Amino acid sequence: MFNELFSDWVGILSFGVIAFIILMALFFIVFFMAHSGDPKA
């Protein structure tokens, strides 16, 4: 029982970390693209 709970928690945690990294990467890509496209930046 503890083994299943632990494996589920690790899977959820790893998925959350991966999703967070992808979101941060997308945010920075959009941020830099917007600033490089704006001459006033």
PDB file of C-alpha atoms in Angstrom:
ATOM      1  CA  MET A   1       0.000   0.000   0.000  1.00  0.00           C
ATOM      2  CA  PHE A   2       2.760   2.455   0.932  1.00  0.00           C
ATOM      3  CA  ASN A   3       4.699   1.413  -2.165  1.00  0.00           C
ATOM      4  CA  GLU A   4       1.797   2.251  -4.493  1.00  0.00           C
ATOM      5  CA  LEU A   5       1.179   5.574  -2.752  1.00  0.00           C
ATOM      6  CA  PHE A   6       4.866   6.473  -2.973  1.00  0.00           C
ATOM      7  CA  SER A   7       5.120   5.603  -6.681  1.00  0.00           C
ATOM      8  CA  ASP A   8       1.972   7.628  -7.440  1.00  0.00           C
ATOM      9  CA  TRP A   9       3.378  10.616  -5.509  1.00  0.00           C
ATOM     10  CA  VAL A  10       6.686  10.404  -7.388  1.00  0.00           C
ATOM     11  CA  GLY A  11       4.863  10.219 -10.728  1.00  0.00           C
ATOM     12  CA  ILE A  12       2.708  13.251  -9.909  1.00  0.00           C
ATOM     13  CA  LEU A  13       5.720  15.193  -8.621  1.00  0.00           C
ATOM     14  CA  SER A  14       7.863  14.423 -11.670  1.00  0.00           C
ATOM     15  CA  PHE A  15       4.982  15.339 -13.998  1.00  0.00           C
ATOM     16  CA  GLY A  16       4.517  18.631 -12.151  1.00  0.00           C
ATOM     17  CA  VAL A  17       8.230  19.453 -12.410  1.00  0.00           C
ATOM     18  CA  ILE A  18       8.294  18.682 -16.144  1.00  0.00           C
ATOM     19  CA  ALA A  19       5.144  20.753 -16.759  1.00  0.00           C
ATOM     20  CA  PHE A  20       6.606  23.647 -14.721  1.00  0.00           C
ATOM     21  CA  ILE A  21       9.875  23.590 -16.706  1.00  0.00           C
ATOM     22  CA  ILE A  22       7.988  23.545 -20.022  1.00  0.00           C
ATOM     23  CA  LEU A  23       5.788  26.462 -18.942  1.00  0.00           C
ATOM     24  CA  MET A  24       8.808  28.494 -17.806  1.00  0.00           C
ATOM     25  CA  ALA A  25      10.607  27.787 -21.105  1.00  0.00           C
ATOM     26  CA  LEU A  26       7.555  28.886 -23.116  1.00  0.00           C
ATOM     27  CA  PHE A  27       7.213  32.024 -20.989  1.00  0.00           C
ATOM     28  CA  PHE A  28      10.849  33.022 -21.552  1.00  0.00           C
ATOM     29  CA  ILE A  29      10.637  32.289 -25.301  1.00  0.00           C
ATOM     30  CA  VAL A  30       7.551  34.513 -25.659  1.00  0.00           C
ATOM     31  CA  PHE A  31       9.126  37.162 -23.403  1.00  0.00           C
ATOM     32  CA  PHE A  32      12.357  37.384 -25.411  1.00  0.00           C
ATOM     33  CA  MET A  33      10.556  37.194 -28.774  1.00  0.00           C
ATOM     34  CA  ALA A  34       8.297  40.104 -27.777  1.00  0.00           C
ATOM     35  CA  HIS A  35      11.250  42.192 -26.570  1.00  0.00           C
ATOM     36  CA  SER A  36      13.419  41.453 -29.605  1.00  0.00           C
ATOM     37  CA  GLY A  37      10.521  42.365 -31.900  1.00  0.00           C
ATOM     38  CA  ASP A  38       9.887  45.676 -30.137  1.00  0.00           C
ATOM     39  CA  PRO A  39      12.477  48.388 -30.989  1.00  0.00           C
ATOM     40  CA  LYS A  40      11.496  50.405 -27.902  1.00  0.00           C
ATOM     41  CA  ALA A  41      12.370  47.532 -25.540  1.00  0.00           C
TER      42      ALA A  41
END
